[in-house]
mmCIF file of C-alpha atoms in Angstrom:
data_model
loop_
_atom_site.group_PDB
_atom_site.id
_atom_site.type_symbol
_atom_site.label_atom_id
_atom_site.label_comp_id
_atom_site.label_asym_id
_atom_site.label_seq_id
_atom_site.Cartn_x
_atom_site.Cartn_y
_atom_site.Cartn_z
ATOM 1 C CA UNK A 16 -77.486 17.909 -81.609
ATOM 2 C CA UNK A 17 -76.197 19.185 -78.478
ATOM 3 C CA UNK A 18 -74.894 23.034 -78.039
ATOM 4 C CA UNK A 19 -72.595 23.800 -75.473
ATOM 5 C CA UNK A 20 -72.108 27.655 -74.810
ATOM 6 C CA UNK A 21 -69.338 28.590 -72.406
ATOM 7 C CA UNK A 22 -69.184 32.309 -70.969
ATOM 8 C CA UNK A 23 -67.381 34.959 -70.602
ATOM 9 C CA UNK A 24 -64.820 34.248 -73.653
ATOM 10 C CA UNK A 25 -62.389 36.512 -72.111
ATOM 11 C CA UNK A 26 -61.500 36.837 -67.995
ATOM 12 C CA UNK A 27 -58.812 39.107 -66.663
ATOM 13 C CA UNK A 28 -58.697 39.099 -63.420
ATOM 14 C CA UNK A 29 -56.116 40.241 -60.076
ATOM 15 C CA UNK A 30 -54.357 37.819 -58.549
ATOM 16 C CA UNK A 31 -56.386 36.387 -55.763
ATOM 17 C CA UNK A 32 -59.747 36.469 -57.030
ATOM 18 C CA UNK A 33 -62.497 34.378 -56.881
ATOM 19 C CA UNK A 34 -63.183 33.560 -61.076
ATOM 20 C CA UNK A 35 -66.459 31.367 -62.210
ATOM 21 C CA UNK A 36 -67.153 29.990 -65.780
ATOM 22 C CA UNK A 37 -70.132 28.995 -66.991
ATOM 23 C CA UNK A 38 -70.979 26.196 -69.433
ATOM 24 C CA UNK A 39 -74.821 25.434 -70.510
ATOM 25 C CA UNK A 40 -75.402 22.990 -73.057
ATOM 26 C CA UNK A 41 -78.723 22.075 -74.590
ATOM 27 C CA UNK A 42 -79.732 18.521 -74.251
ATOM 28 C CA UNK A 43 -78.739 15.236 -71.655
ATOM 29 C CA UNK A 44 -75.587 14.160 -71.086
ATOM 30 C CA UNK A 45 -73.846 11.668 -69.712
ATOM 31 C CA UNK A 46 -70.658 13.599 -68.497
ATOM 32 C CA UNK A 47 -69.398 17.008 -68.390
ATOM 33 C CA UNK A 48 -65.706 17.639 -68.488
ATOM 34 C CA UNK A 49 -63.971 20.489 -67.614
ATOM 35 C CA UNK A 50 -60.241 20.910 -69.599
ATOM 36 C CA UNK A 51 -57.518 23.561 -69.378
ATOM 37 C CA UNK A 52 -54.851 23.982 -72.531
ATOM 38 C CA UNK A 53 -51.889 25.629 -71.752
ATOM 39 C CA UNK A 54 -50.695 27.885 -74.574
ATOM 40 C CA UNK A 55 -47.992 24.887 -75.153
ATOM 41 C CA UNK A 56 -50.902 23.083 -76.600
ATOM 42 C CA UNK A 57 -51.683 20.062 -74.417
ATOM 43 C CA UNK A 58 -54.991 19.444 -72.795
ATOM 44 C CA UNK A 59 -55.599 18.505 -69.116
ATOM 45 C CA UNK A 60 -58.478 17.110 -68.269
ATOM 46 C CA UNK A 61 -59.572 18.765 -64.536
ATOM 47 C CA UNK A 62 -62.930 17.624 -63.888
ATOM 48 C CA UNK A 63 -65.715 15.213 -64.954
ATOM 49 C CA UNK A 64 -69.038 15.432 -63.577
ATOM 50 C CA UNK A 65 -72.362 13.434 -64.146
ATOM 51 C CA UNK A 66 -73.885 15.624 -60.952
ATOM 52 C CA UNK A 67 -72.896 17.141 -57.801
ATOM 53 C CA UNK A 68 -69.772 19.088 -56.738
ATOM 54 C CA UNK A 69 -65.851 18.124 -57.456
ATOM 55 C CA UNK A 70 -63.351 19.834 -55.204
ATOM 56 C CA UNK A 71 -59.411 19.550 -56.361
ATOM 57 C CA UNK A 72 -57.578 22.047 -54.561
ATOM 58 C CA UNK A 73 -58.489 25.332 -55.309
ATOM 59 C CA UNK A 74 -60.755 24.281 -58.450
ATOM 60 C CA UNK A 75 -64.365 23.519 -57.811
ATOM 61 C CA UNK A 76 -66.661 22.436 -60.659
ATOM 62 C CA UNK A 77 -70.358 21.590 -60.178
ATOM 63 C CA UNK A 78 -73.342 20.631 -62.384
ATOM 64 C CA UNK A 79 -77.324 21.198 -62.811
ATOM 65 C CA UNK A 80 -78.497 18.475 -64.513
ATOM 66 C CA UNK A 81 -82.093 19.645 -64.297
ATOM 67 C CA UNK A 82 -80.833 23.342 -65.554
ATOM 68 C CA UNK A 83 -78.254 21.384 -67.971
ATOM 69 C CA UNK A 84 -75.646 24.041 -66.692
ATOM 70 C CA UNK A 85 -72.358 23.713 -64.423
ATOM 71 C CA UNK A 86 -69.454 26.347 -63.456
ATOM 72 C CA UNK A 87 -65.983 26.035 -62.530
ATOM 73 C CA UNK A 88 -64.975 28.239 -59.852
ATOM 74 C CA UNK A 89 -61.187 29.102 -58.956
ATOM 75 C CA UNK A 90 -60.661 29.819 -55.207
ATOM 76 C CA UNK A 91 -57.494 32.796 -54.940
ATOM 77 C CA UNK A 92 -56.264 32.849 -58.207
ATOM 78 C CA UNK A 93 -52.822 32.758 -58.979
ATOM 79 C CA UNK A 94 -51.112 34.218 -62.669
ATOM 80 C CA UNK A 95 -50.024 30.154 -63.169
ATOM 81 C CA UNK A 96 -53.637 29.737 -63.811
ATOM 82 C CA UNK A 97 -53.592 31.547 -67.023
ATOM 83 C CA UNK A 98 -54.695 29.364 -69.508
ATOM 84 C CA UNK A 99 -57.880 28.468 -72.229
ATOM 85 C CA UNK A 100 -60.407 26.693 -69.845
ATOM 86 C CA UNK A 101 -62.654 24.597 -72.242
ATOM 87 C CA UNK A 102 -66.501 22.813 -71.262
ATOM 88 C CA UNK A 103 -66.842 19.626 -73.188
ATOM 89 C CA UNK A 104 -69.948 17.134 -72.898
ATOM 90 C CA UNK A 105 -70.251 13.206 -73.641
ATOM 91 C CA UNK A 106 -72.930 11.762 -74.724
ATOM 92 C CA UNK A 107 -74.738 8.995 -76.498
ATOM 93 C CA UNK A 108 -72.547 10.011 -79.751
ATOM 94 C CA UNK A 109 -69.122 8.738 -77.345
ATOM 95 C CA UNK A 110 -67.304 11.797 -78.107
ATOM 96 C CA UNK A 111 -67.023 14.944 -76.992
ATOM 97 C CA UNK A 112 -69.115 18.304 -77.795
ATOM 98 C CA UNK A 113 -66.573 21.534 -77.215
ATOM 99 C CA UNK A 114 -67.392 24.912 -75.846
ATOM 100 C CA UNK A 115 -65.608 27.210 -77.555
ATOM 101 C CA UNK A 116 -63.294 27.903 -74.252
ATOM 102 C CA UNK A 117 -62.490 31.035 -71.985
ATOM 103 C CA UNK A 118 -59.714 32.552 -72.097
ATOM 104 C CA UNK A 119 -58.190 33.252 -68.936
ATOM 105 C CA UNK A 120 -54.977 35.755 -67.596
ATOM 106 C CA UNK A 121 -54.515 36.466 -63.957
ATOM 107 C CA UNK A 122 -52.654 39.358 -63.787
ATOM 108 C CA UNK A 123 -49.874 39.479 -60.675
ATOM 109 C CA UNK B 29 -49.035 6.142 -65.547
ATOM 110 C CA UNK B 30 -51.884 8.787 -66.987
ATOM 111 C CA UNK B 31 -49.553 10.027 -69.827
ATOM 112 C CA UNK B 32 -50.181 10.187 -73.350
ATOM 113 C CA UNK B 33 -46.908 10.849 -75.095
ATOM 114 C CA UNK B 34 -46.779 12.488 -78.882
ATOM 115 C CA UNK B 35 -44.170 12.498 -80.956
ATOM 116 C CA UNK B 36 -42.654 14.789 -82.858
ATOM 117 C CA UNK B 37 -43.978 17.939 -81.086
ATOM 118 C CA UNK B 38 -43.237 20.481 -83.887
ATOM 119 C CA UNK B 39 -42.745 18.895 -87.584
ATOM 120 C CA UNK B 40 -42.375 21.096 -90.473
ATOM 121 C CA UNK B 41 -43.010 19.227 -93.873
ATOM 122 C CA UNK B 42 -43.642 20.286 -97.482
ATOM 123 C CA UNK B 43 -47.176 19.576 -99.461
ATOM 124 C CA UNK B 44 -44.871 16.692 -101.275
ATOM 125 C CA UNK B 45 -43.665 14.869 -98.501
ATOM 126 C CA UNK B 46 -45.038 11.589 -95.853
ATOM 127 C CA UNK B 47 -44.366 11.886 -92.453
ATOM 128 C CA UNK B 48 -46.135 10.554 -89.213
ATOM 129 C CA UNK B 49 -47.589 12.032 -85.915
ATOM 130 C CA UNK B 50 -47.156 8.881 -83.423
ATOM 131 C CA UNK B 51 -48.983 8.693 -79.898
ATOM 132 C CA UNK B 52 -48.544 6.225 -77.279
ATOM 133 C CA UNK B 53 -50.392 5.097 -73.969
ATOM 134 C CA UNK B 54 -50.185 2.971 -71.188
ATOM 135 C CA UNK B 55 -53.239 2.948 -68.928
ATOM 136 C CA UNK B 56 -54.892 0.242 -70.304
ATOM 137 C CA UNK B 57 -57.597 2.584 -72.337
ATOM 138 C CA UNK B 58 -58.880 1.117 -75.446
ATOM 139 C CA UNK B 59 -60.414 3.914 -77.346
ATOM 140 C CA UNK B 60 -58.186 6.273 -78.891
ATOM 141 C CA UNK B 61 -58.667 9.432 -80.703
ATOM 142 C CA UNK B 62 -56.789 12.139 -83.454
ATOM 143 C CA UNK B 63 -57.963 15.590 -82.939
ATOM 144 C CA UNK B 64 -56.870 18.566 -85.115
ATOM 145 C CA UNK B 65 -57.235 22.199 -83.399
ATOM 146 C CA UNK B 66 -56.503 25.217 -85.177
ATOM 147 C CA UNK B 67 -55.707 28.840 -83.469
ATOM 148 C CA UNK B 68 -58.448 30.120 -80.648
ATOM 149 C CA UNK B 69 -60.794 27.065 -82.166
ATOM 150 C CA UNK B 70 -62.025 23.917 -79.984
ATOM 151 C CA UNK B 71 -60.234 20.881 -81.034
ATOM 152 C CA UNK B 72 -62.144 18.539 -83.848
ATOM 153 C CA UNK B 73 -62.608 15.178 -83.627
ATOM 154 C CA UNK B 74 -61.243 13.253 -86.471
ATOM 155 C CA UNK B 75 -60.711 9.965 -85.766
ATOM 156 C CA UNK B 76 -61.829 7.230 -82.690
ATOM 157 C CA UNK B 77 -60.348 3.651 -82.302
ATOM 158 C CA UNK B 78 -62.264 1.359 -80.265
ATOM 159 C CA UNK B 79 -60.249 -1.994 -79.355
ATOM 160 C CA UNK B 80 -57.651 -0.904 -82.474
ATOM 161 C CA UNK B 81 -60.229 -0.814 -84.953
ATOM 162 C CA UNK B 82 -61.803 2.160 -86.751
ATOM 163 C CA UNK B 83 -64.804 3.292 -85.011
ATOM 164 C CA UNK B 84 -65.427 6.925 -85.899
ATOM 165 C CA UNK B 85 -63.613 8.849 -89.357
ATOM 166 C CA UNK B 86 -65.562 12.307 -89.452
ATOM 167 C CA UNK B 87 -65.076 12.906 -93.287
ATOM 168 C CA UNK B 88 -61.428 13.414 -92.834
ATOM 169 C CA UNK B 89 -59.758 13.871 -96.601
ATOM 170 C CA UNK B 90 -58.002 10.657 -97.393
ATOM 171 C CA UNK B 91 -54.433 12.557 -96.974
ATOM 172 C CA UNK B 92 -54.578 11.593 -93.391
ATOM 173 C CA UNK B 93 -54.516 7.730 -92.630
ATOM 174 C CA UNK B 94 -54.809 6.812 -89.164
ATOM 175 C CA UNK B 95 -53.270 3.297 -88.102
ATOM 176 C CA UNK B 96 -53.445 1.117 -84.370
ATOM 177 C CA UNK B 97 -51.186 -0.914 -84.884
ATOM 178 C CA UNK B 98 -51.588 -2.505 -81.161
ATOM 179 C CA UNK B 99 -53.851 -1.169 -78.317
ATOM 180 C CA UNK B 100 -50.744 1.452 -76.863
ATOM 181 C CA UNK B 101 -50.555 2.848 -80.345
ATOM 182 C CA UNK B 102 -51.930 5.268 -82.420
ATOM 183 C CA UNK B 103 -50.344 6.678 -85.671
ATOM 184 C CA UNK B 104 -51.670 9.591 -87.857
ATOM 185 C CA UNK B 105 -49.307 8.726 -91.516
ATOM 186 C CA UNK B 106 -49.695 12.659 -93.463
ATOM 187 C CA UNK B 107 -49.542 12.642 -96.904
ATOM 188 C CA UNK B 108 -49.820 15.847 -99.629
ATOM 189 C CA UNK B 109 -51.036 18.006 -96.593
ATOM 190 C CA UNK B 110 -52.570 21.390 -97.746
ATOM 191 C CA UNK B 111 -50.941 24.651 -95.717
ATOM 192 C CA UNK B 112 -54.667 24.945 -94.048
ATOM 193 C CA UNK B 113 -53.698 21.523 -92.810
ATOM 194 C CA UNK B 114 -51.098 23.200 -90.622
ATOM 195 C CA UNK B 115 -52.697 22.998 -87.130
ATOM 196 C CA UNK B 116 -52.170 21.484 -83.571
ATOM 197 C CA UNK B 117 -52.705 17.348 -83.810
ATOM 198 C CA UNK B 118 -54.009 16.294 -80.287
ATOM 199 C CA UNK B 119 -54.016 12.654 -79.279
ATOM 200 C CA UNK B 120 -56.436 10.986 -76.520
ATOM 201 C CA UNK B 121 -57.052 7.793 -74.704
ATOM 202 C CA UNK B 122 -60.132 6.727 -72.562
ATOM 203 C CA UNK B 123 -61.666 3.772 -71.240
ATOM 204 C CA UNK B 124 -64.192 2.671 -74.007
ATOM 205 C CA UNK B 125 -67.483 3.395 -72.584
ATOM 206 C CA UNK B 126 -69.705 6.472 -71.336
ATOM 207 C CA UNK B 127 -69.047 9.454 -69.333
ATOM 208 C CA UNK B 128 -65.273 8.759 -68.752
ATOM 209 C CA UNK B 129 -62.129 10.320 -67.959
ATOM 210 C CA UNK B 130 -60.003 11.597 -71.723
ATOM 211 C CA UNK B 131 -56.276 12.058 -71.413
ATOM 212 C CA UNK B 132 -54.574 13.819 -74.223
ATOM 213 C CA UNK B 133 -51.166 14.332 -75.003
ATOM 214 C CA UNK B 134 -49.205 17.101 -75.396
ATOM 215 C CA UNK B 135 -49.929 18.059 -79.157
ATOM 216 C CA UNK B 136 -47.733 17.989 -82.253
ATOM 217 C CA UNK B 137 -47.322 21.199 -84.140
ATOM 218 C CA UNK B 138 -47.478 20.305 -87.919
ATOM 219 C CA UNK B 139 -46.561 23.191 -90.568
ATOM 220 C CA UNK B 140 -47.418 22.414 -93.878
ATOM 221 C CA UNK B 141 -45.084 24.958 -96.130
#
Protein backbone atom coordinates (compact mmCIF):
# COMPACT_ATOMS: atom_id res chain seq x y z
CA UNK A 1 0.00 0.00 0.00
CA UNK A 2 1.47 3.20 -0.85
CA UNK A 3 2.30 6.05 1.95
CA UNK A 4 2.52 9.43 0.97
CA UNK A 5 4.06 11.83 3.69
CA UNK A 6 3.92 15.54 2.91
CA UNK A 7 6.11 18.06 5.09
CA UNK A 8 6.08 20.71 6.93
CA UNK A 9 2.18 20.54 8.00
CA UNK A 10 2.28 24.11 8.82
CA UNK A 11 4.25 27.15 6.64
CA UNK A 12 4.04 30.79 7.58
CA UNK A 13 5.90 32.65 5.68
CA UNK A 14 6.53 36.82 4.53
CA UNK A 15 5.28 37.85 1.59
CA UNK A 16 7.82 37.31 -1.09
CA UNK A 17 9.45 34.26 -0.12
CA UNK A 18 10.66 31.47 -1.76
CA UNK A 19 8.31 28.32 0.05
CA UNK A 20 9.09 24.41 -0.91
CA UNK A 21 6.90 21.35 0.08
CA UNK A 22 7.88 18.13 0.13
CA UNK A 23 5.93 14.95 -0.68
CA UNK A 24 7.69 11.30 -0.48
CA UNK A 25 5.62 8.41 -0.95
CA UNK A 26 6.68 4.81 -0.63
CA UNK A 27 6.22 2.72 -3.67
CA UNK A 28 5.82 3.41 -7.89
CA UNK A 29 3.53 5.49 -9.26
CA UNK A 30 2.18 6.40 -12.17
CA UNK A 31 1.41 10.18 -11.47
CA UNK A 32 1.91 12.63 -8.83
CA UNK A 33 -0.50 15.47 -8.45
CA UNK A 34 -0.09 18.44 -6.73
CA UNK A 35 -3.74 20.18 -5.42
CA UNK A 36 -4.49 23.40 -3.54
CA UNK A 37 -8.09 23.75 -1.50
CA UNK A 38 -9.07 27.00 -0.76
CA UNK A 39 -10.73 27.29 2.65
CA UNK A 40 -14.12 27.58 0.41
CA UNK A 41 -13.65 23.92 -0.06
CA UNK A 42 -12.95 23.25 -3.75
CA UNK A 43 -9.90 21.51 -5.02
CA UNK A 44 -7.63 22.69 -7.89
CA UNK A 45 -5.64 20.50 -9.37
CA UNK A 46 -1.99 22.50 -10.14
CA UNK A 47 0.31 19.97 -11.27
CA UNK A 48 0.69 16.35 -12.47
CA UNK A 49 3.93 14.84 -12.92
CA UNK A 50 5.16 11.29 -14.05
CA UNK A 51 8.98 12.92 -14.05
CA UNK A 52 10.76 16.02 -14.70
CA UNK A 53 9.96 19.68 -13.89
CA UNK A 54 6.41 21.65 -14.46
CA UNK A 55 6.66 25.42 -14.51
CA UNK A 56 3.10 27.46 -14.26
CA UNK A 57 3.85 30.84 -13.38
CA UNK A 58 5.31 31.22 -10.23
CA UNK A 59 4.61 27.42 -9.14
CA UNK A 60 7.23 24.88 -9.95
CA UNK A 61 6.72 21.20 -9.05
CA UNK A 62 9.27 18.47 -9.83
CA UNK A 63 9.67 14.71 -9.18
CA UNK A 64 12.43 11.89 -8.26
CA UNK A 65 11.18 8.93 -9.43
CA UNK A 66 14.28 7.01 -8.42
CA UNK A 67 14.07 8.83 -4.75
CA UNK A 68 10.06 8.48 -5.07
CA UNK A 69 10.02 12.20 -3.79
CA UNK A 70 8.95 15.64 -5.54
CA UNK A 71 8.50 19.39 -4.11
CA UNK A 72 6.51 22.23 -5.08
CA UNK A 73 8.25 25.39 -4.90
CA UNK A 74 6.47 28.95 -4.91
CA UNK A 75 8.62 31.70 -6.53
CA UNK A 76 7.71 35.40 -4.43
CA UNK A 77 4.91 34.51 -2.55
CA UNK A 78 2.00 36.49 -2.35
CA UNK A 79 -0.85 36.32 0.89
CA UNK A 80 -3.48 35.03 -2.17
CA UNK A 81 -1.49 31.93 -1.95
CA UNK A 82 -2.76 30.99 1.38
CA UNK A 83 -4.31 27.88 1.11
CA UNK A 84 -4.06 23.73 2.12
CA UNK A 85 -1.54 22.46 -0.57
CA UNK A 86 -2.21 18.63 -0.77
CA UNK A 87 0.39 15.65 -2.59
CA UNK A 88 -1.75 12.95 -4.04
CA UNK A 89 -0.36 9.81 -6.08
CA UNK A 90 -2.11 7.47 -8.82
CA UNK A 91 -1.43 4.33 -9.23
CA UNK A 92 -2.30 0.86 -10.35
CA UNK A 93 -5.39 1.07 -7.75
CA UNK A 94 -6.84 4.27 -10.35
CA UNK A 95 -7.40 6.49 -7.52
CA UNK A 96 -5.71 8.68 -5.62
CA UNK A 97 -3.43 8.22 -2.32
CA UNK A 98 -3.62 11.76 -0.17
CA UNK A 99 -0.93 13.42 1.82
CA UNK A 100 -2.32 14.75 4.59
CA UNK A 101 -1.69 18.52 3.12
CA UNK A 102 0.31 21.71 4.30
CA UNK A 103 -1.12 24.28 5.46
CA UNK A 104 -0.02 27.41 4.11
CA UNK A 105 -0.51 31.53 5.20
CA UNK A 106 1.63 34.17 3.64
CA UNK A 107 1.54 36.86 5.79
CA UNK A 108 1.50 40.60 3.94
CA UNK B 1 -14.85 23.91 -20.34
CA UNK B 2 -12.70 22.25 -17.21
CA UNK B 3 -15.56 22.89 -14.67
CA UNK B 4 -17.17 20.57 -12.46
CA UNK B 5 -20.26 22.23 -11.08
CA UNK B 6 -21.99 20.96 -7.55
CA UNK B 7 -25.06 21.68 -6.47
CA UNK B 8 -26.38 22.71 -3.58
CA UNK B 9 -23.18 24.13 -1.99
CA UNK B 10 -24.40 24.23 1.67
CA UNK B 11 -27.57 21.85 2.50
CA UNK B 12 -28.71 21.49 5.95
CA UNK B 13 -31.03 18.35 6.44
CA UNK B 14 -32.34 16.38 9.43
CA UNK B 15 -31.32 12.46 10.19
CA UNK B 16 -35.14 11.84 8.78
CA UNK B 17 -35.02 13.43 5.63
CA UNK B 18 -33.73 12.47 1.50
CA UNK B 19 -32.05 14.95 -0.27
CA UNK B 20 -29.38 14.89 -3.15
CA UNK B 21 -25.81 16.31 -3.79
CA UNK B 22 -25.84 16.61 -7.82
CA UNK B 23 -22.52 17.17 -9.93
CA UNK B 24 -22.20 17.84 -13.48
CA UNK B 25 -19.36 17.85 -16.23
CA UNK B 26 -18.65 18.60 -19.58
CA UNK B 27 -15.16 17.66 -20.76
CA UNK B 28 -15.87 14.54 -22.07
CA UNK B 29 -14.29 12.53 -18.85
CA UNK B 30 -15.82 9.26 -18.17
CA UNK B 31 -14.81 8.35 -14.71
CA UNK B 32 -16.39 10.12 -12.01
CA UNK B 33 -15.92 10.16 -8.37
CA UNK B 34 -17.85 11.17 -4.67
CA UNK B 35 -15.38 12.13 -2.10
CA UNK B 36 -16.31 13.02 1.52
CA UNK B 37 -13.62 15.29 3.49
CA UNK B 38 -14.04 16.16 6.94
CA UNK B 39 -12.18 19.25 8.85
CA UNK B 40 -8.07 19.42 8.39
CA UNK B 41 -8.51 15.58 6.91
CA UNK B 42 -7.55 14.52 3.15
CA UNK B 43 -10.61 13.89 1.20
CA UNK B 44 -11.86 9.95 1.03
CA UNK B 45 -12.70 8.27 -1.80
CA UNK B 46 -16.10 6.83 -1.78
CA UNK B 47 -17.32 6.16 -4.89
CA UNK B 48 -15.74 5.86 -8.84
CA UNK B 49 -17.93 5.56 -12.05
CA UNK B 50 -16.25 4.31 -15.00
CA UNK B 51 -18.41 4.77 -18.35
CA UNK B 52 -21.68 5.38 -15.78
CA UNK B 53 -21.32 2.23 -14.14
CA UNK B 54 -20.15 1.42 -10.60
CA UNK B 55 -16.57 0.74 -10.54
CA UNK B 56 -15.26 1.40 -7.04
CA UNK B 57 -17.87 1.63 -3.56
CA UNK B 58 -15.23 1.71 -0.60
CA UNK B 59 -17.64 0.21 2.09
CA UNK B 60 -19.73 3.28 2.06
CA UNK B 61 -22.98 2.59 4.53
CA UNK B 62 -25.93 2.00 2.29
CA UNK B 63 -27.44 5.60 3.41
CA UNK B 64 -25.57 7.04 0.55
CA UNK B 65 -26.64 5.81 -3.03
CA UNK B 66 -24.71 7.11 -5.78
CA UNK B 67 -26.51 7.24 -9.33
CA UNK B 68 -24.99 8.22 -13.26
CA UNK B 69 -27.66 8.65 -14.72
CA UNK B 70 -25.76 9.71 -18.16
CA UNK B 71 -21.95 10.26 -18.61
CA UNK B 72 -22.25 14.41 -17.48
CA UNK B 73 -23.93 13.24 -14.34
CA UNK B 74 -23.28 12.19 -11.10
CA UNK B 75 -25.80 12.14 -8.14
CA UNK B 76 -25.06 11.28 -4.44
CA UNK B 77 -29.24 10.56 -3.13
CA UNK B 78 -28.62 10.94 1.21
CA UNK B 79 -30.80 9.15 3.19
CA UNK B 80 -31.00 8.86 7.39
CA UNK B 81 -27.50 10.61 7.44
CA UNK B 82 -25.81 10.37 10.94
CA UNK B 83 -24.48 14.07 12.32
CA UNK B 84 -20.75 12.47 11.78
CA UNK B 85 -22.01 12.34 8.23
CA UNK B 86 -21.87 16.13 8.19
CA UNK B 87 -18.74 16.82 6.08
CA UNK B 88 -17.55 18.49 2.75
CA UNK B 89 -18.92 16.16 -0.44
CA UNK B 90 -16.29 16.71 -3.28
CA UNK B 91 -17.09 15.67 -6.82
CA UNK B 92 -14.38 14.73 -9.65
CA UNK B 93 -14.09 13.89 -13.27
CA UNK B 94 -11.05 12.41 -15.22
CA UNK B 95 -10.32 10.76 -18.31
CA UNK B 96 -10.64 6.96 -17.47
CA UNK B 97 -7.20 5.72 -17.54
CA UNK B 98 -3.70 6.17 -15.66
CA UNK B 99 -1.81 9.05 -14.43
CA UNK B 100 -4.38 11.75 -15.53
CA UNK B 101 -5.51 15.10 -14.88
CA UNK B 102 -8.76 15.10 -11.76
CA UNK B 103 -11.01 18.12 -11.76
CA UNK B 104 -13.22 18.56 -8.78
CA UNK B 105 -15.88 20.78 -8.08
CA UNK B 106 -16.42 23.17 -5.71
CA UNK B 107 -17.80 21.01 -2.71
CA UNK B 108 -21.22 20.84 -1.08
CA UNK B 109 -21.40 21.50 2.61
CA UNK B 110 -23.91 18.92 4.09
CA UNK B 111 -25.03 19.38 7.92
CA UNK B 112 -26.71 16.61 9.26
CA UNK B 113 -28.72 18.14 12.52
Amino acid sequence: KNEVEQSPQNLTAQEGEFITINCSYSVGISALHWLQQHPGGGIVSLFMLSSGKKKHGRLIATINIQEKHSSLHITASHPRDSAVYICATSGSARQLTFGSGTQLTVLP
Amino acid sequence: DTEVTQTPKHLVMGMTNKKSLKCEQHMGHRAMYWYKQKAKKPPELMFVYSYEKLSINESVPSRFSPECPNSSLLNLHLHALQPEDSALYLCASSQWGFGNTIYFGEGSWLTVV
